[in-house]
Short mmCIF file of C-alpha atoms in Angstrom, two decimals:
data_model
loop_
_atom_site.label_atom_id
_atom_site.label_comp_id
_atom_site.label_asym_id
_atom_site.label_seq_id
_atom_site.Cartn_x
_atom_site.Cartn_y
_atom_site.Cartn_z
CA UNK A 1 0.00 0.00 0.00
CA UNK A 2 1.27 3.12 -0.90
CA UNK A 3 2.44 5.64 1.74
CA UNK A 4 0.69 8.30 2.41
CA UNK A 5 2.25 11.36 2.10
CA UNK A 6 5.39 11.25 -0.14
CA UNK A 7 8.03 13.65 1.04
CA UNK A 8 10.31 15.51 -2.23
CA UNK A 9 13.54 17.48 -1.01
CA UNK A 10 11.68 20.74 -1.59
CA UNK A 11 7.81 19.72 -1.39
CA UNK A 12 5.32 17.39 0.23
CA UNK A 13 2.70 15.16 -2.12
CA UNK A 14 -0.21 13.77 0.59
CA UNK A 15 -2.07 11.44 -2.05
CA UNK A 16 -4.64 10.20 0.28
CA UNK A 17 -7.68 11.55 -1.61
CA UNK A 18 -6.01 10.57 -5.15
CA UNK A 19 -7.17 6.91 -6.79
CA UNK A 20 -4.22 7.48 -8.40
CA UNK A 21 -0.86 7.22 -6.40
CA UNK A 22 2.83 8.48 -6.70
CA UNK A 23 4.46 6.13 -9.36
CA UNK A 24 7.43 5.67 -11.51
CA UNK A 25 6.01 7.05 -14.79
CA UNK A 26 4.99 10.34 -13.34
CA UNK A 27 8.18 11.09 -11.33
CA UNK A 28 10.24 9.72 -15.08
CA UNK A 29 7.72 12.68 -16.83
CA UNK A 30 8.43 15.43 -14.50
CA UNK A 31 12.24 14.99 -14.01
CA UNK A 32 12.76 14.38 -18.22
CA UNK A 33 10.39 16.77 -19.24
CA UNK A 34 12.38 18.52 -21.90
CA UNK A 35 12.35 22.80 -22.09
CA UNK A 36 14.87 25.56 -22.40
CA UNK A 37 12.23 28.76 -21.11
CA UNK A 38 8.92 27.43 -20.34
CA UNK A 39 6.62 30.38 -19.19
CA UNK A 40 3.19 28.78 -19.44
CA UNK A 41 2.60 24.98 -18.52
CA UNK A 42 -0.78 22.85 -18.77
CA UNK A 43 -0.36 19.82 -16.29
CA UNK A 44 -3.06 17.25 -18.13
CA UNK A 45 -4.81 14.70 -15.29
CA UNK A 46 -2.59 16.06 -12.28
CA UNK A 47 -3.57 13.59 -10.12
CA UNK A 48 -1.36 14.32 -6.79
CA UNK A 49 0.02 17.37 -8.30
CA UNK A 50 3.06 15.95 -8.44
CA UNK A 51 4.24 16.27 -11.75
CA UNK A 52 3.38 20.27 -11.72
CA UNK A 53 5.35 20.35 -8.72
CA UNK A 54 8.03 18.88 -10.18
CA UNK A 55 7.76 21.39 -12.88
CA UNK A 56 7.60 24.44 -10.50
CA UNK A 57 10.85 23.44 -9.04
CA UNK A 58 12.63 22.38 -12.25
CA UNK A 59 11.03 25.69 -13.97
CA UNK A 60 11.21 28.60 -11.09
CA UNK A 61 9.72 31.65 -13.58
CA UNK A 62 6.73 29.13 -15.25
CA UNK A 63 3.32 29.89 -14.16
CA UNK A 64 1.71 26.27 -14.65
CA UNK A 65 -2.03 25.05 -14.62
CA UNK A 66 -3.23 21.76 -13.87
CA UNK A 67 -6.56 20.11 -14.88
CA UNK A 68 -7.74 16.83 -13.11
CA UNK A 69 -11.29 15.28 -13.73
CA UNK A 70 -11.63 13.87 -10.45
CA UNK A 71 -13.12 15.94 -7.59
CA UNK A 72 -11.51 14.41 -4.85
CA UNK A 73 -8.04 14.18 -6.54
CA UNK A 74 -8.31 17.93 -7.96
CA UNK A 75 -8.76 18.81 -4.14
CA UNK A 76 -5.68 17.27 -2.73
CA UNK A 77 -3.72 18.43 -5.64
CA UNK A 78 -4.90 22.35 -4.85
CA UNK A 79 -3.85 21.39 -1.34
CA UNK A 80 -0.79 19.98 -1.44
CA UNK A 81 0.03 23.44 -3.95
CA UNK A 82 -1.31 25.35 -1.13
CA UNK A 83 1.75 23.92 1.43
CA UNK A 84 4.39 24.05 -1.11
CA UNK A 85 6.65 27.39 -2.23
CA UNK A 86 5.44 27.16 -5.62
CA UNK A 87 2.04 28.33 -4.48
CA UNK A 88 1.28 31.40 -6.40
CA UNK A 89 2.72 29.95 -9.74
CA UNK A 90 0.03 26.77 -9.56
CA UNK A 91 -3.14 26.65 -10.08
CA UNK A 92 -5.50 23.50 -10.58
CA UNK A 93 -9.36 23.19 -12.01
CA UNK A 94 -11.36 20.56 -11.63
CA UNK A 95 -12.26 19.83 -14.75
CA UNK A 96 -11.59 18.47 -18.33
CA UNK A 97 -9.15 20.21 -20.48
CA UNK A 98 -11.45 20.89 -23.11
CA UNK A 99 -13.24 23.47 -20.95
CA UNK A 100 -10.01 25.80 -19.86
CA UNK A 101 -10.41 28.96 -21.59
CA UNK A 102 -9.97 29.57 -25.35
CA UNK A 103 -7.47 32.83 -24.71
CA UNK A 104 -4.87 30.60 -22.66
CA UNK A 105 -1.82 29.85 -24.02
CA UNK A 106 0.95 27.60 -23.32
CA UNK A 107 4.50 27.00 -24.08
CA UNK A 108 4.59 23.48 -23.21
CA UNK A 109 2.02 20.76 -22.24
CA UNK A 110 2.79 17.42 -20.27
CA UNK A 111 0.33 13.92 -19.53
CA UNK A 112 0.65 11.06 -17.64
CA UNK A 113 -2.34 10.28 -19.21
CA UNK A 114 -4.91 7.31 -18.87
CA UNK A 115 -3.96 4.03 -20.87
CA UNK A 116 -5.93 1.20 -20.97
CA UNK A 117 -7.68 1.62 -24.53
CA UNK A 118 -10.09 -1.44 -25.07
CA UNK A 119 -8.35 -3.45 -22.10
CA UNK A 120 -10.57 -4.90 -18.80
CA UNK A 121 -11.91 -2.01 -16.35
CA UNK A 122 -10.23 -1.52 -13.21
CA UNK A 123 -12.45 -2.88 -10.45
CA UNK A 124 -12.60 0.37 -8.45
CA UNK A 125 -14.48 2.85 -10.78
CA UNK A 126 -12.28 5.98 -9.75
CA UNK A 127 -9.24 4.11 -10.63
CA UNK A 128 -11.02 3.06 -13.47
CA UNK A 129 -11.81 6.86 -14.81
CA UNK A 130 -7.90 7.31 -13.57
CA UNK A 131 -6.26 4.61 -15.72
CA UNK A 132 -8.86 3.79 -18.61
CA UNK A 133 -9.92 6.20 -21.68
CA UNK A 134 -10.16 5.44 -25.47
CA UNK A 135 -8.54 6.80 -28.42
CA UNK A 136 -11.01 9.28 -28.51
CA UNK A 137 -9.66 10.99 -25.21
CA UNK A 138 -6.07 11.20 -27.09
CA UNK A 139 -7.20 12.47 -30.41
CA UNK A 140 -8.72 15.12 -28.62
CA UNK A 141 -5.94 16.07 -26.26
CA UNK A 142 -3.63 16.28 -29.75
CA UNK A 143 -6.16 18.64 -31.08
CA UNK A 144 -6.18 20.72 -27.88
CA UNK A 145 -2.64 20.92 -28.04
CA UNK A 146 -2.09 22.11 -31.36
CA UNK A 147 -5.12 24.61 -30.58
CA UNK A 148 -3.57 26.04 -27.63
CA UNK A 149 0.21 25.51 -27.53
CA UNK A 150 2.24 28.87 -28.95
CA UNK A 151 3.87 28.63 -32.26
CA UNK A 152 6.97 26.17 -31.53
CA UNK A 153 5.53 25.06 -28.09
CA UNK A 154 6.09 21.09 -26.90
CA UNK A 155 3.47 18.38 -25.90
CA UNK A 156 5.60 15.68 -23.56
CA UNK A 157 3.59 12.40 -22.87
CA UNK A 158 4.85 9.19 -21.19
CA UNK A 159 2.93 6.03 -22.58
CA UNK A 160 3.22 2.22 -22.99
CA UNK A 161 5.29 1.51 -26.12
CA UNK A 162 2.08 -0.57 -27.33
CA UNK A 163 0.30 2.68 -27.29
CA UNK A 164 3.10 5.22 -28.51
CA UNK A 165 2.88 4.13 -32.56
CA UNK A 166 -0.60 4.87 -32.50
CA UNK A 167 -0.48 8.23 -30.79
CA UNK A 168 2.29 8.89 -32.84
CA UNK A 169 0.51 8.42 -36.24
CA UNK A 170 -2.65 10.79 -34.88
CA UNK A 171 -0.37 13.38 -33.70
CA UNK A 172 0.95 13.60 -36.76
CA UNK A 173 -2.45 14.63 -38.66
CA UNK A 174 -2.46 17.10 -35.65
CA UNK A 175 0.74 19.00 -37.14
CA UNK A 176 2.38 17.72 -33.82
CA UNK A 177 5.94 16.01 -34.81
CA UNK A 178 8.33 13.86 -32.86
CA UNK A 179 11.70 15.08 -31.77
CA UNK A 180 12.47 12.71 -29.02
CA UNK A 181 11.80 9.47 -27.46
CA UNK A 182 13.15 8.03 -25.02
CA UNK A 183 12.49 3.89 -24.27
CA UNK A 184 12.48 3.29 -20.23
CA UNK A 185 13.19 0.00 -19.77
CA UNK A 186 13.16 -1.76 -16.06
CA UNK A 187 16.77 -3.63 -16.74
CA UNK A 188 18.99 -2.93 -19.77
CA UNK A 189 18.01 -6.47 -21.21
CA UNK A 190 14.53 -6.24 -20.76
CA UNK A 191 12.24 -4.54 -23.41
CA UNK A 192 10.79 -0.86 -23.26
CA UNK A 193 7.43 -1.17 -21.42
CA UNK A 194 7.12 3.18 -21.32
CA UNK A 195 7.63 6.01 -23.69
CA UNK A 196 8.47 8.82 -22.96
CA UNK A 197 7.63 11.43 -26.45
CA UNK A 198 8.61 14.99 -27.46
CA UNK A 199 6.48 16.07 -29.88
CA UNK A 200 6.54 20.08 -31.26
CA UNK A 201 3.98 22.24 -33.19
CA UNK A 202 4.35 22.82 -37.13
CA UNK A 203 7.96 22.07 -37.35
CA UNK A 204 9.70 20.50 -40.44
CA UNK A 205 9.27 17.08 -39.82
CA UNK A 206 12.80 14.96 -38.45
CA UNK A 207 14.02 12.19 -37.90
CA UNK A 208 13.15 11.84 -33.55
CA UNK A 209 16.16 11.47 -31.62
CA UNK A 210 16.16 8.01 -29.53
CA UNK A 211 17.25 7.20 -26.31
CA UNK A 212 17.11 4.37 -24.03
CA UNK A 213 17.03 4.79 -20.08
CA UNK A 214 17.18 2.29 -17.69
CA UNK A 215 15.72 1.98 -14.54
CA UNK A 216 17.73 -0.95 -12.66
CA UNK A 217 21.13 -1.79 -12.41
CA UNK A 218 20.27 -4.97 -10.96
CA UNK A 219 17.32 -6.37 -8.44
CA UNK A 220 16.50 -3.63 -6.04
CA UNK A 221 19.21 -1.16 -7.16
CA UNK A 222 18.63 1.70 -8.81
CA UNK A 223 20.72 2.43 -11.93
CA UNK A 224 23.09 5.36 -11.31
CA UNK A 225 21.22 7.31 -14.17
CA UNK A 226 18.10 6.76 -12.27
CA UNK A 227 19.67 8.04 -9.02
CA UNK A 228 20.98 11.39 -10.94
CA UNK A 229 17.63 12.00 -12.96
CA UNK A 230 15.42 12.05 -9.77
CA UNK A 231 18.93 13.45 -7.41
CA UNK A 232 17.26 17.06 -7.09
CA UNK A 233 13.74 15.31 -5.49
CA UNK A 234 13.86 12.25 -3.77
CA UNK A 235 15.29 12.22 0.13
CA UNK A 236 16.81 8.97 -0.02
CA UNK A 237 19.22 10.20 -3.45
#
């Protein structure tokens, strides 16, 4: 069971009121999200809040907004903003991000989004909304992004690799093109089970630039990468 209040080196995450815990491919997303200037962030399905605060540390001049569909989740995210530094450059709404207002802006976008398309439904039904969507859910959260991302600006998603071809191909009808992806892999023998993609509005389209990371050196030790990714938030690093 997970704990449950996760303390960061420079932030708390209580997760209590989240179906959704603290987990590897949100802490990956928030410490590899990829930016040089970042002024305006969307935080899609913030869950804990973690991610965002991730992204207020990393990114100390970004204002960043986070949208999360569950009520009781949206709550403890606002709250654990409220007892963090990063306060008054986070905000969160409780609500799909199809309804956040057609003047905003944003430089870059990140998701840890739901993934189980067409797969069995989690038994609890938050946890179910949480981790299960359809394709439709992802076609619309390309089109939102090329709506409302400023010329140049970057959507960053972490996804199964199963999943990541597919998204791929949509994004592209969406004008949204691959620069990066990066395969996390548990051991450096085992195969990629996460992506994590770059994509950018209307650029030329390139050839993405691929990376592997690895998560463990061996059974119950973290690879050194690992360890220097997530250095600047985690105590025990």
């Amino acid at each position: 069971m997970a704990k449950s209040t996760f303390q960061f080196k420079q932030f708390n995450v209580e997760q209590a009121g989240c179906a959704m815990k603290i987990n590897t491919d949100g802490v990956l997303l928030g410490a590899m999200v990829s930016h040089d200037d970042p002024q305006e962030i969307l935080d899609i399905g913030t869950g804990t809040g973690v991610i965002a605060l991730m992204l207020a540390q990393r990114f100390p001049f970004a204002k960043i907004d986070a949208v999360e569909i569950d009520t009781q989740a949206a709550h403890q995210a606002g709250i654990n903003f409220q007892n963090s530094t990063f306060s008054n450059r986070i905000n969160v709404f409780n609500s799909s991000f199809e309804v956040i207002g057609e003047d905003s802006r944003y430089d870059l976008i990140v998701s840890n989004p739901p993934f189980y398309i067409n797969s069995l439904h989690a038994p609890n039904e938050r946890k179910k909304v949480a981790k299960h969507t359809d394709i439709h859910f992802f076609k619309s959260m390309l089109n939102f992004a090329y709506c409302r991302l400023q010329d140049g600006g970057m959507l960053q998603l972490i996804l199964p690799t199963e999943l990541s071809v597919e998204i791929k191909q949509e994004a592209l009808k969406h004008k949204l093109y691959p620069t990066q992806e990066i395969a996390i892999r548990s051991f450096e023998n085992t195969r990629a089970l996460r992506q994590i993609l770059f994509f950018q509005k209307d650029i030329p389209p390139i050839l993405p630039h691929q990376q592997n990371f690895v998560i463990y050196a061996d059974k119950g030790i973290y690879s050194d990468e690992y360890r220097q990714l997530l250095k600047p938030f985690f105590l025990a690093f």
